[in-house]
Coordinates of C-alpha atoms in Angstrom, one line a residue:
Chain A
M1 CA 87.7 -64.6 16.9
A2 CA 89.5 -62.5 14.4
G3 CA 87.0 -60.4 12.7
T4 CA 88.3 -58.6 9.7
E5 CA 85.0 -57.6 8.3
D6 CA 84.2 -53.8 8.5
E7 CA 81.0 -53.7 6.6
A8 CA 77.9 -54.6 8.4
V9 CA 77.1 -57.0 5.7
V10 CA 79.4 -59.5 3.7
T11 CA 78.9 -58.9 -0.1
E12 CA 78.3 -62.2 -2.5
E13 CA 81.4 -62.1 -4.0
Q14 CA 83.4 -62.2 -0.7
A15 CA 81.2 -64.8 0.6
Q16 CA 82.0 -67.1 -2.4
Q17 CA 85.6 -66.2 -2.6
T18 CA 86.3 -66.9 1.0
E19 CA 84.2 -70.1 0.8
Q20 CA 86.2 -71.5 -1.9
G21 CA 89.3 -70.6 0.0
E22 CA 88.0 -72.0 3.1
Q23 CA 87.1 -75.2 1.3
A24 CA 90.4 -75.5 -0.4
V25 CA 92.2 -75.3 3.0
E26 CA 90.0 -77.9 4.4
G27 CA 90.4 -80.2 1.7
E28 CA 86.6 -81.0 1.6
G29 CA 85.8 -79.2 -1.8
E30 CA 84.1 -82.3 -3.2
E31 CA 80.6 -81.0 -3.5
D32 CA 79.1 -84.0 -5.2
G33 CA 80.3 -86.5 -2.6
R34 CA 78.4 -84.9 0.3
A35 CA 74.8 -84.6 -0.4
G36 CA 74.8 -80.9 -0.9
L37 CA 76.5 -80.3 2.3
R38 CA 78.2 -77.1 2.8
L39 CA 79.5 -77.0 6.2
P40 CA 83.0 -79.0 6.1
L41 CA 82.8 -82.5 7.6
A42 CA 86.5 -81.9 9.3
R43 CA 85.5 -78.8 11.1
V44 CA 82.4 -80.3 12.5
K45 CA 84.3 -83.4 13.6
R46 CA 86.6 -80.9 15.3
I47 CA 84.0 -79.4 17.3
M48 CA 82.6 -82.8 18.3
K49 CA 86.1 -83.6 19.6
A50 CA 85.9 -80.7 22.0
D51 CA 83.4 -83.0 24.1
P52 CA 85.9 -85.1 26.2
A53 CA 83.0 -87.8 26.7
V54 CA 83.1 -88.5 23.2
Q55 CA 85.3 -91.2 21.9
I56 CA 84.2 -92.4 18.6
A57 CA 81.4 -91.4 16.0
S58 CA 80.4 -93.1 13.0
Q59 CA 81.0 -91.0 9.6
D60 CA 77.2 -91.2 9.1
A61 CA 76.7 -89.6 12.6
V62 CA 79.0 -86.7 11.8
F63 CA 77.3 -86.4 8.7
I64 CA 74.0 -86.0 10.1
I65 CA 75.2 -83.6 12.7
A66 CA 76.6 -81.4 10.1
K67 CA 73.6 -81.4 8.0
A68 CA 71.4 -81.0 10.8
T69 CA 73.4 -77.9 11.9
E70 CA 72.7 -76.3 8.6
L71 CA 69.1 -77.1 8.9
F72 CA 69.1 -75.4 12.1
V73 CA 70.8 -72.4 11.0
E74 CA 68.2 -71.9 8.3
S75 CA 65.6 -72.6 10.9
L76 CA 67.0 -70.0 13.2
V77 CA 67.3 -67.5 10.4
G78 CA 63.7 -67.9 9.3
E79 CA 62.5 -67.6 12.9
A80 CA 64.6 -64.3 13.4
Y81 CA 63.4 -63.0 9.9
Q82 CA 59.6 -63.1 11.2
Y83 CA 60.6 -60.4 13.8
T84 CA 62.5 -58.3 11.2
R85 CA 59.4 -58.2 9.0
K86 CA 57.1 -57.5 11.7
A87 CA 59.1 -54.4 12.6
G88 CA 59.3 -53.6 8.9
R89 CA 63.0 -53.7 8.7
K90 CA 65.2 -54.9 5.9
T91 CA 68.0 -56.0 8.2
V92 CA 67.9 -59.1 10.6
S93 CA 69.4 -57.8 13.9
R94 CA 71.0 -59.4 16.8
R95 CA 67.6 -58.5 18.7
D96 CA 65.6 -60.5 16.1
V97 CA 67.8 -63.4 16.8
D98 CA 67.5 -63.0 20.7
N99 CA 63.7 -62.7 20.5
S100 CA 63.6 -66.0 18.5
V101 CA 65.5 -67.7 21.1
E102 CA 63.5 -66.7 23.9
A103 CA 60.2 -67.6 22.2
I104 CA 60.8 -71.0 20.9
D105 CA 61.2 -73.8 23.4
A106 CA 63.7 -76.1 21.3
L107 CA 65.9 -73.0 21.2
A108 CA 66.3 -72.9 25.0
F109 CA 69.7 -74.4 25.1
L110 CA 71.0 -71.2 23.2
D111 CA 70.0 -69.1 26.2
G112 CA 72.8 -67.0 27.4
A113 CA 75.2 -69.1 25.2
L114 CA 75.4 -66.6 22.5
D115 CA 77.3 -63.9 24.3
W116 CA 80.5 -65.5 24.7
S117 CA 83.4 -64.8 22.1
Chain B
M1 CA 94.4 -79.9 25.9
A2 CA 93.7 -76.0 25.6
E3 CA 90.7 -75.4 23.5
R4 CA 91.0 -72.1 21.7
P5 CA 88.0 -70.5 20.8
E6 CA 88.6 -70.4 17.2
D7 CA 88.6 -74.4 17.0
L8 CA 84.9 -74.3 17.9
N9 CA 84.3 -72.0 15.1
L10 CA 82.4 -72.8 11.7
P11 CA 83.3 -71.2 8.7
N12 CA 82.1 -67.7 8.6
A13 CA 81.7 -67.8 4.7
V14 CA 79.5 -70.9 4.7
I15 CA 77.3 -69.7 7.5
T16 CA 76.9 -66.5 5.6
R17 CA 75.7 -68.5 2.5
I18 CA 73.5 -70.6 4.0
I19 CA 71.9 -67.4 5.9
K20 CA 71.7 -65.3 2.7
D21 CA 70.1 -68.4 1.0
M22 CA 67.3 -68.4 3.4
L23 CA 66.4 -64.8 3.0
P24 CA 64.8 -63.0 0.2
E25 CA 66.6 -60.5 -1.8
G26 CA 67.3 -57.3 -0.7
V27 CA 67.3 -58.4 3.0
A28 CA 70.6 -58.1 4.8
V29 CA 72.1 -59.4 7.9
A30 CA 73.6 -57.4 10.6
K31 CA 77.4 -58.5 11.6
E32 CA 76.2 -58.9 15.2
A33 CA 73.1 -61.2 14.2
R34 CA 75.5 -63.2 11.7
S35 CA 77.9 -64.1 14.5
A36 CA 75.4 -64.8 16.9
I37 CA 73.8 -67.4 14.5
A38 CA 77.4 -68.9 13.8
R39 CA 78.0 -69.0 17.3
A40 CA 74.5 -70.7 17.8
A41 CA 75.4 -73.4 15.2
S42 CA 78.5 -74.3 17.2
V43 CA 76.6 -74.7 20.2
F44 CA 74.3 -76.6 18.2
V45 CA 76.8 -79.2 17.1
L46 CA 77.9 -79.4 20.8
F47 CA 74.5 -79.9 22.3
A48 CA 73.6 -82.6 19.4
T49 CA 76.9 -84.3 20.0
S50 CA 76.6 -84.5 23.6
S51 CA 73.0 -85.8 23.4
A52 CA 73.7 -88.3 20.9
N53 CA 76.8 -89.4 22.9
N54 CA 74.6 -90.0 26.1
L55 CA 72.3 -92.0 24.3
A56 CA 74.9 -94.2 22.9
Q57 CA 76.6 -94.8 26.5
K58 CA 73.0 -95.4 27.8
H59 CA 73.1 -98.3 25.5
K60 CA 76.4 -99.4 26.3
K61 CA 78.0 -98.4 23.3
K62 CA 81.2 -96.8 22.5
T63 CA 80.5 -95.4 19.1
V64 CA 77.9 -92.6 18.4
S65 CA 75.7 -93.9 15.6
A66 CA 73.6 -92.3 13.0
Q67 CA 70.6 -93.9 15.1
D68 CA 71.9 -92.0 18.1
T69 CA 71.9 -88.6 16.5
F70 CA 68.4 -89.1 15.2
L71 CA 67.1 -89.9 18.6
A72 CA 68.9 -87.0 20.0
L73 CA 67.3 -84.7 17.7
K74 CA 64.1 -86.0 18.5
E75 CA 64.8 -85.4 22.2
M76 CA 66.2 -82.0 21.5
E77 CA 62.7 -81.2 19.5
F78 CA 64.0 -81.0 16.1
D79 CA 61.8 -83.7 14.6
K80 CA 60.9 -82.0 11.6
F81 CA 64.7 -82.3 10.7
I82 CA 64.7 -86.3 10.9
E83 CA 62.9 -86.9 7.6
P84 CA 65.1 -84.5 5.4
L85 CA 68.1 -85.8 7.1
Q86 CA 67.3 -89.4 6.4
E87 CA 67.0 -88.6 2.7
S88 CA 70.4 -86.7 2.8
L89 CA 72.0 -89.4 4.4
E90 CA 70.9 -91.9 1.8
V91 CA 72.5 -89.8 -0.8
Y92 CA 75.5 -89.3 1.0
K93 CA 75.8 -93.0 1.6
R94 CA 75.3 -93.9 -2.0
S95 CA 78.3 -91.2 -3.0
Q96 CA 80.3 -92.7 -0.4
Q97 CA 79.8 -96.1 -1.7
N98 CA 80.5 -94.8 -5.4
K99 CA 83.7 -93.1 -4.3
K100 CA 84.9 -96.2 -2.6
E101 CA 84.1 -98.4 -5.7
Q102 CA 85.9 -96.0 -8.1
K103 CA 89.0 -96.1 -5.7
E104 CA 88.9 -99.8 -5.6
A105 CA 88.4 -100.0 -9.5
K106 CA 91.2 -97.4 -9.9
A107 CA 93.5 -99.4 -7.7
K108 CA 92.6 -102.6 -9.5
A109 CA 93.3 -101.2 -12.8
K110 CA 96.7 -99.8 -11.6
K111 CA 97.7 -103.1 -10.4
A112 CA 96.7 -104.7 -13.6
E113 CA 98.7 -102.3 -15.3
E114 CA 101.9 -102.7 -13.6
A115 CA 101.7 -106.7 -13.7
D116 CA 101.4 -106.2 -17.5
K117 CA 104.6 -104.2 -17.7
N118 CA 106.2 -107.5 -16.4
S119 CA 109.6 -105.9 -15.8
G120 CA 112.0 -107.3 -13.4
S121 CA 113.4 -103.8 -12.2
V122 CA 112.1 -102.1 -9.1
E123 CA 108.8 -100.1 -9.5
D124 CA 108.3 -96.9 -7.8
N125 CA 105.5 -98.0 -5.7
S126 CA 104.5 -94.6 -4.4
E127 CA 100.8 -93.6 -4.4
D128 CA 99.4 -91.6 -7.1
G129 CA 98.0 -88.2 -6.6
D130 CA 94.9 -89.5 -4.7
V131 CA 93.8 -87.4 -1.8
S132 CA 93.1 -90.2 0.7
N133 CA 89.8 -89.6 2.3
T134 CA 90.8 -88.4 5.8
M135 CA 87.9 -90.2 7.5
E136 CA 88.7 -93.7 6.0
A137 CA 92.2 -93.2 7.1
S138 CA 91.1 -93.5 10.6
L139 CA 88.8 -96.3 10.4
T140 CA 88.5 -98.7 12.8
T141 CA 86.6 -101.9 12.9
D142 CA 83.3 -101.9 14.7
K143 CA 80.3 -104.0 14.9
E144 CA 78.3 -101.4 13.3
N145 CA 78.1 -101.1 9.4
D146 CA 78.9 -97.5 9.0
D147 CA 82.4 -96.3 9.0
V148 CA 83.8 -94.9 12.1
M149 CA 86.2 -92.3 12.9
E150 CA 88.3 -91.7 15.8
I151 CA 87.0 -88.8 17.8
A152 CA 89.7 -89.0 20.5
E153 CA 93.4 -88.8 19.2

């Protein structure tokens, strides 16, 4: 994956600008029509297509998976942050994420999956 | 079809936004942590899709429905997501319905306008600048009520 970020952390401004740029490219910029969904549906659909067993998915199904993914990210971040806090740090590290994956049953599907690039 | 890794990635900026919104001010995320979370999100999509698809096939259906995804999430032990997702889905369906009605009303008005002109000359029938909904463009009829979009091309 082409990574151009040099800093460890992406600034607010950059996040906003890139987000708008990416949304413009995706053509999914209508915030109002998507129930507060931030992930682009087209991108989620593309990932779903990667599964050869999947033929057709309803629009609602794609939406739900997209929204669920957002909730999932929030959940994972929340878990990782517990470790960050416990260690008295102000930066969430990769180790914090790994610890969360190890500790939580529902995250077992991520075992070993975070290392491919 | 060769699947390049980039194709399975979700937009970095959006993932970063979601992460930052979850954390208190002053807390940063290391680059490696952020990319791990982004990757986890992609894997989640794949896992949820596969689980939902399995459920659909188990019930001899070709289309992965909203119901299949809810059941899949339950199986995946993400029960806590179900209620908020159902609420979001309602909002989404309503807004999709509104958009559809607006579009139909617009098309109707345009047709009425053209009829009023009542000219014998050939009118330019090209569509106006509406960006058609890519999902509607690939609608297939299905027994289910919700709109479907072709996954396989």
